[in-house]
mmCIF file of C-alpha atoms in Angstrom:
data_model
loop_
_atom_site.group_PDB
_atom_site.id
_atom_site.type_symbol
_atom_site.label_atom_id
_atom_site.label_comp_id
_atom_site.label_asym_id
_atom_site.label_seq_id
_atom_site.Cartn_x
_atom_site.Cartn_y
_atom_site.Cartn_z
ATOM 1 C CA MET A 1 -210.328 45.194 121.642
ATOM 2 C CA ARG A 2 -209.342 45.045 125.284
ATOM 3 C CA PHE A 3 -209.394 48.361 127.232
ATOM 4 C CA ASN A 4 -206.238 49.162 129.224
ATOM 5 C CA TRP A 5 -207.396 50.367 132.651
ATOM 6 C CA ASN A 6 -203.875 51.391 133.604
ATOM 7 C CA TYR A 7 -204.062 54.338 131.185
ATOM 8 C CA LEU A 8 -207.285 55.508 132.801
ATOM 9 C CA LYS A 9 -205.817 55.194 136.276
ATOM 10 C CA LEU A 10 -202.741 57.167 135.207
ATOM 11 C CA PHE A 11 -204.932 59.864 133.643
ATOM 12 C CA LEU A 12 -207.066 60.173 136.781
ATOM 13 C CA LEU A 13 -203.944 60.328 138.949
ATOM 14 C CA ILE A 14 -202.534 63.172 136.858
ATOM 15 C CA VAL A 15 -205.854 65.042 137.060
ATOM 16 C CA CYS A 16 -205.954 64.630 140.851
ATOM 17 C CA ILE A 17 -202.373 65.794 141.322
ATOM 18 C CA THR A 18 -202.920 68.824 139.064
ATOM 19 C CA GLY A 19 -206.129 69.703 140.919
ATOM 20 C CA LEU A 20 -204.474 69.401 144.319
ATOM 21 C CA TYR A 21 -201.540 71.528 143.195
ATOM 22 C CA SER A 22 -203.843 74.206 141.759
ATOM 23 C CA PHE A 23 -205.940 74.236 144.909
ATOM 24 C CA SER A 24 -202.847 74.439 147.111
ATOM 25 C CA ASP A 25 -201.433 77.260 144.996
ATOM 26 C CA TYR A 26 -204.752 79.118 145.166
ATOM 27 C CA ARG A 27 -204.950 78.743 148.959
ATOM 28 C CA SER A 28 -201.356 79.913 149.293
ATOM 29 C CA ASN A 29 -201.990 83.038 147.222
ATOM 30 C CA GLN A 30 -205.045 83.859 149.296
ATOM 31 C CA LYS A 31 -202.980 83.924 152.489
ATOM 32 C CA LYS A 32 -202.109 87.349 153.817
ATOM 33 C CA ILE A 33 -198.847 88.896 155.006
ATOM 34 C CA ASN A 34 -198.705 88.382 158.762
ATOM 35 C CA GLY A 35 -195.473 90.239 159.484
ATOM 36 C CA ILE A 36 -192.428 92.032 158.106
ATOM 37 C CA SER A 37 -188.821 91.239 159.041
ATOM 38 C CA LEU A 38 -185.804 93.364 158.075
ATOM 39 C CA GLU A 39 -182.204 92.190 158.364
ATOM 40 C CA PHE A 40 -179.014 94.139 157.650
ATOM 41 C CA VAL A 41 -176.325 91.819 156.319
ATOM 42 C CA SER A 42 -173.287 94.148 156.268
ATOM 43 C CA GLU A 43 -170.803 94.203 159.147
ATOM 44 C CA ASN A 44 -171.135 97.945 159.715
ATOM 45 C CA ASN A 45 -174.801 98.958 159.663
ATOM 46 C CA LEU A 46 -174.526 102.517 160.882
ATOM 47 C CA PHE A 47 -176.093 104.654 158.158
ATOM 48 C CA LEU A 48 -179.574 103.192 157.928
ATOM 49 C CA SER A 49 -182.102 102.046 160.514
ATOM 50 C CA LYS A 50 -185.034 99.632 160.280
ATOM 51 C CA ASP A 51 -187.380 102.527 161.072
ATOM 52 C CA VAL A 52 -186.187 104.350 157.950
ATOM 53 C CA VAL A 53 -186.814 101.295 155.759
ATOM 54 C CA ASN A 54 -190.254 100.708 157.297
ATOM 55 C CA LYS A 55 -191.145 104.347 156.691
ATOM 56 C CA LEU A 56 -190.030 104.015 153.058
ATOM 57 C CA LEU A 57 -192.262 100.979 152.574
ATOM 58 C CA ILE A 58 -195.235 102.650 154.252
ATOM 59 C CA GLN A 59 -194.833 105.732 152.039
ATOM 60 C CA ASN A 60 -194.991 103.545 148.931
ATOM 61 C CA TYR A 61 -197.398 100.787 149.958
ATOM 62 C CA GLY A 62 -199.109 101.746 153.190
ATOM 63 C CA SER A 63 -199.237 98.877 155.665
ATOM 64 C CA LEU A 64 -198.200 95.615 154.017
ATOM 65 C CA LYS A 65 -199.572 93.538 156.852
ATOM 66 C CA ASN A 66 -202.716 91.568 155.923
ATOM 67 C CA VAL A 67 -202.155 92.225 152.216
ATOM 68 C CA PRO A 68 -202.806 89.034 150.161
ATOM 69 C CA LYS A 69 -199.605 87.313 149.076
ATOM 70 C CA GLU A 70 -200.763 87.329 145.455
ATOM 71 C CA ASP A 71 -200.739 91.157 145.502
ATOM 72 C CA ILE A 72 -197.071 91.331 146.509
ATOM 73 C CA VAL A 73 -194.495 91.956 143.752
ATOM 74 C CA LEU A 74 -191.143 91.154 145.368
ATOM 75 C CA ASN A 75 -188.947 92.741 142.665
ATOM 76 C CA THR A 76 -190.808 96.029 142.986
ATOM 77 C CA ILE A 77 -190.337 96.104 146.761
ATOM 78 C CA GLU A 78 -186.616 95.434 146.310
ATOM 79 C CA LYS A 79 -186.329 98.373 143.911
ATOM 80 C CA VAL A 80 -188.190 100.654 146.344
ATOM 81 C CA ILE A 81 -185.780 99.792 149.170
ATOM 82 C CA GLU A 82 -182.810 100.311 146.846
ATOM 83 C CA THR A 83 -183.964 103.871 146.113
ATOM 84 C CA ASN A 84 -182.476 104.814 149.489
ATOM 85 C CA ASP A 85 -178.991 106.227 148.878
ATOM 86 C CA MET A 86 -177.513 104.191 151.741
ATOM 87 C CA VAL A 87 -178.647 100.818 150.345
ATOM 88 C CA LYS A 88 -176.311 98.765 148.157
ATOM 89 C CA ASN A 89 -178.810 96.006 147.406
ATOM 90 C CA ALA A 90 -181.893 94.328 148.863
ATOM 91 C CA GLN A 91 -183.343 90.823 148.628
ATOM 92 C CA VAL A 92 -187.031 90.362 149.457
ATOM 93 C CA TYR A 93 -188.841 87.033 149.777
ATOM 94 C CA LEU A 94 -191.886 85.419 151.388
ATOM 95 C CA THR A 95 -191.714 82.592 153.889
ATOM 96 C CA ILE A 96 -194.159 79.660 153.962
ATOM 97 C CA ASN A 97 -195.938 81.078 157.002
ATOM 98 C CA GLY A 98 -196.595 84.400 155.246
ATOM 99 C CA GLU A 99 -193.786 86.582 156.621
ATOM 100 C CA LEU A 100 -192.250 89.150 154.294
ATOM 101 C CA LYS A 101 -188.487 89.169 154.799
ATOM 102 C CA SER A 102 -185.853 91.519 153.460
ATOM 103 C CA LYS A 103 -182.070 91.223 153.617
ATOM 104 C CA ILE A 104 -180.424 94.616 153.090
ATOM 105 C CA ALA A 105 -176.765 95.388 152.400
ATOM 106 C CA GLN A 106 -175.682 98.934 153.201
ATOM 107 C CA ARG A 107 -173.087 100.834 151.218
ATOM 108 C CA GLN A 108 -169.674 101.148 152.838
ATOM 109 C CA PRO A 109 -167.700 104.420 152.518
ATOM 110 C CA ILE A 110 -163.909 104.263 152.149
ATOM 111 C CA GLY A 111 -163.153 107.979 151.802
ATOM 112 C CA ARG A 112 -164.786 111.352 152.425
ATOM 113 C CA ILE A 113 -164.537 114.255 149.997
ATOM 114 C CA GLY A 114 -163.961 117.587 151.757
ATOM 115 C CA GLY A 115 -164.665 121.078 150.440
ATOM 116 C CA LEU A 116 -167.871 122.944 149.644
ATOM 117 C CA THR A 117 -169.600 119.822 148.291
ATOM 118 C CA GLN A 118 -169.007 116.936 150.645
ATOM 119 C CA PHE A 119 -169.790 113.284 150.067
ATOM 120 C CA TYR A 120 -168.377 109.825 150.602
ATOM 121 C CA LEU A 121 -166.668 107.613 148.060
ATOM 122 C CA ASP A 122 -168.007 104.093 148.581
ATOM 123 C CA GLU A 123 -166.388 100.672 148.155
ATOM 124 C CA ASP A 124 -167.476 100.598 144.490
ATOM 125 C CA GLY A 125 -165.982 104.004 143.724
ATOM 126 C CA LYS A 126 -169.388 105.711 143.569
ATOM 127 C CA LYS A 127 -170.497 108.934 145.228
ATOM 128 C CA MET A 128 -172.411 108.379 148.456
ATOM 129 C CA PRO A 129 -174.160 111.135 150.466
ATOM 130 C CA LEU A 130 -173.227 111.909 154.043
ATOM 131 C CA SER A 131 -175.425 110.401 156.739
ATOM 132 C CA ARG A 132 -177.329 112.200 159.479
ATOM 133 C CA ASN A 133 -176.981 109.132 161.696
ATOM 134 C CA TYR A 134 -173.249 108.525 161.612
ATOM 135 C CA SER A 135 -169.955 110.038 160.460
ATOM 136 C CA ALA A 136 -167.564 107.395 159.143
ATOM 137 C CA ARG A 137 -163.914 107.480 160.200
ATOM 138 C CA VAL A 138 -162.362 107.327 156.748
ATOM 139 C CA PRO A 139 -159.569 109.335 155.056
ATOM 140 C CA ILE A 140 -160.515 112.909 154.132
ATOM 141 C CA ILE A 141 -159.887 113.818 150.481
ATOM 142 C CA THR A 142 -158.948 117.455 149.804
ATOM 143 C CA GLY A 143 -157.525 119.548 146.979
ATOM 144 C CA LYS A 144 -158.233 119.428 143.242
ATOM 145 C CA ILE A 145 -161.311 117.224 142.940
ATOM 146 C CA THR A 146 -161.963 116.069 139.355
ATOM 147 C CA GLY A 147 -163.357 112.946 137.750
ATOM 148 C CA LYS A 148 -159.813 111.730 137.009
ATOM 149 C CA SER A 149 -158.471 112.489 140.481
ATOM 150 C CA LEU A 150 -161.424 110.693 142.099
ATOM 151 C CA GLU A 151 -160.672 107.620 139.997
ATOM 152 C CA ASP A 152 -157.060 107.751 141.185
ATOM 153 C CA VAL A 153 -158.093 108.320 144.800
ATOM 154 C CA TYR A 154 -160.337 105.278 144.603
ATOM 155 C CA VAL A 155 -157.359 103.170 143.461
ATOM 156 C CA ILE A 156 -155.301 104.477 146.401
ATOM 157 C CA LEU A 157 -158.100 103.893 148.900
ATOM 158 C CA GLN A 158 -158.588 100.321 147.707
ATOM 159 C CA PHE A 159 -154.904 99.658 148.278
ATOM 160 C CA VAL A 160 -154.987 101.350 151.690
ATOM 161 C CA ASN A 161 -158.060 99.385 152.810
ATOM 162 C CA ASP A 162 -156.423 96.085 151.911
ATOM 163 C CA ASP A 163 -153.409 96.822 154.115
ATOM 164 C CA ASP A 164 -153.890 96.791 157.893
ATOM 165 C CA PHE A 165 -150.995 99.184 158.619
ATOM 166 C CA LEU A 166 -152.025 101.758 156.017
ATOM 167 C CA ARG A 167 -155.719 101.568 156.912
ATOM 168 C CA LYS A 168 -155.018 102.331 160.569
ATOM 169 C CA ASN A 169 -152.581 105.184 159.909
ATOM 170 C CA ILE A 170 -153.591 107.134 156.796
ATOM 171 C CA ILE A 171 -156.192 109.797 157.608
ATOM 172 C CA GLY A 172 -156.048 112.027 154.547
ATOM 173 C CA ILE A 173 -155.211 112.305 150.850
ATOM 174 C CA HIS A 174 -154.472 115.705 149.315
ATOM 175 C CA ILE A 175 -154.577 116.279 145.541
ATOM 176 C CA ASP A 176 -152.293 119.059 144.312
ATOM 177 C CA ASP A 177 -152.798 121.172 141.172
ATOM 178 C CA GLU A 178 -150.829 118.682 139.066
ATOM 179 C CA GLU A 179 -153.042 115.837 140.313
ATOM 180 C CA LYS A 180 -150.287 114.277 142.365
ATOM 181 C CA TYR A 181 -151.170 112.766 145.705
ATOM 182 C CA GLN A 182 -149.971 113.488 149.220
ATOM 183 C CA LEU A 183 -150.783 111.302 152.212
ATOM 184 C CA ARG A 184 -151.344 112.455 155.769
ATOM 185 C CA PHE A 185 -150.871 110.149 158.742
ATOM 186 C CA ARG A 186 -152.640 109.866 162.067
ATOM 187 C CA VAL A 187 -149.628 110.365 164.360
ATOM 188 C CA GLU A 188 -146.533 111.359 162.380
ATOM 189 C CA ASN A 189 -145.943 115.012 161.500
ATOM 190 C CA PHE A 190 -144.440 114.313 158.088
ATOM 191 C CA VAL A 191 -146.428 114.028 154.869
ATOM 192 C CA VAL A 192 -145.835 111.420 152.180
ATOM 193 C CA ASN A 193 -145.562 112.539 148.557
ATOM 194 C CA LEU A 194 -146.951 109.584 146.647
ATOM 195 C CA GLY A 195 -146.812 111.123 143.187
ATOM 196 C CA ASP A 196 -149.135 109.333 140.763
ATOM 197 C CA VAL A 197 -150.905 106.016 141.259
ATOM 198 C CA ASN A 198 -148.402 103.918 139.334
ATOM 199 C CA ASP A 199 -146.417 101.190 141.133
ATOM 200 C CA LEU A 200 -148.356 101.549 144.390
ATOM 201 C CA GLU A 201 -147.270 98.144 145.676
ATOM 202 C CA GLU A 202 -143.591 98.993 145.256
ATOM 203 C CA LYS A 203 -144.003 102.493 146.696
ATOM 204 C CA PHE A 204 -145.810 101.349 149.820
ATOM 205 C CA SER A 205 -143.449 98.423 150.297
ATOM 206 C CA ASN A 206 -140.510 100.835 150.268
ATOM 207 C CA PHE A 207 -142.310 103.184 152.625
ATOM 208 C CA LYS A 208 -143.071 100.472 155.171
ATOM 209 C CA ALA A 209 -139.433 99.366 155.114
ATOM 210 C CA PHE A 210 -138.356 102.982 155.718
ATOM 211 C CA TYR A 211 -140.943 103.418 158.467
ATOM 212 C CA ALA A 212 -139.872 100.287 160.322
ATOM 213 C CA LYS A 213 -136.210 101.324 160.287
ATOM 214 C CA ALA A 214 -136.911 104.948 161.242
ATOM 215 C CA MET A 215 -139.125 103.803 164.117
ATOM 216 C CA LYS A 216 -136.386 101.469 165.334
ATOM 217 C CA ASP A 217 -133.850 104.325 165.120
ATOM 218 C CA GLN A 218 -136.377 106.728 166.718
ATOM 219 C CA THR A 219 -135.900 109.212 163.881
ATOM 220 C CA LEU A 220 -139.479 109.559 162.597
ATOM 221 C CA ASP A 221 -139.813 113.010 164.162
ATOM 222 C CA ASN A 222 -136.828 114.251 162.149
ATOM 223 C CA TYR A 223 -138.673 114.382 158.839
ATOM 224 C CA LYS A 224 -141.263 116.735 157.364
ATOM 225 C CA ILE A 225 -141.567 115.191 153.875
ATOM 226 C CA VAL A 226 -141.133 111.607 152.737
ATOM 227 C CA SER A 227 -141.219 111.239 148.954
ATOM 228 C CA LEU A 228 -142.029 108.002 147.123
ATOM 229 C CA GLU A 229 -142.120 109.601 143.680
ATOM 230 C CA PHE A 230 -138.757 108.292 142.519
ATOM 231 C CA ASP A 231 -138.171 104.751 141.261
ATOM 232 C CA ASN A 232 -137.467 102.329 144.090
ATOM 233 C CA GLN A 233 -136.360 105.150 146.426
ATOM 234 C CA VAL A 234 -137.527 106.866 149.583
ATOM 235 C CA VAL A 235 -136.285 110.459 149.618
ATOM 236 C CA CYS A 236 -136.695 112.330 152.891
ATOM 237 C CA THR A 237 -136.579 116.027 153.751
ATOM 238 C CA LYS A 238 -135.582 116.764 157.334
ATOM 239 C CA ILE A 239 -137.146 119.400 159.519
#
């Protein structure tokens, strides 16, 4: 029987490739971390500094520099960074040259709860602690703070943030005892009774139409209350 040398050559080639890959993988794992790079990916990175993140890593791992790559568990490092209350999420990876990189997204507040216990409401509707580094310019929420009213406030804040006019002008939301909502504006002296959170698009559309006409007529200073509680109406109380 004639021996097929091609099979032997193929077998030896596979053995060589596997050996080279194993050796390369071993050498790669033996390499050590030669540096750490932190990057904040959010537009507004005001609540957390790189020094704070580095301190957090040092507290948990000591110095990561010169640690063998095989000893690094990336998922664990991500979870450690995400323990900081200002971090939304973190992605950690290793580069070919042995640099440990982390991309960090900070949480973004959209409202601030006033009263004895103060905190932010973030873009996901979750409670977020105040920062020692920076005070965000977001609407202040006052009045009857409950789980239900915070859910409603979050709905209002989402709508406000998506509208350039409302975002620039609304500085406060007050919750009365019946869990109805009152808006305060940056410049105007009147307050806006919003009522509940139903039909927000229609209510704000009506309000902006009223505002544009009253500004044109120079009558904005004549009102102390503007109510949007009634169907498809803007009811005003004069001073």
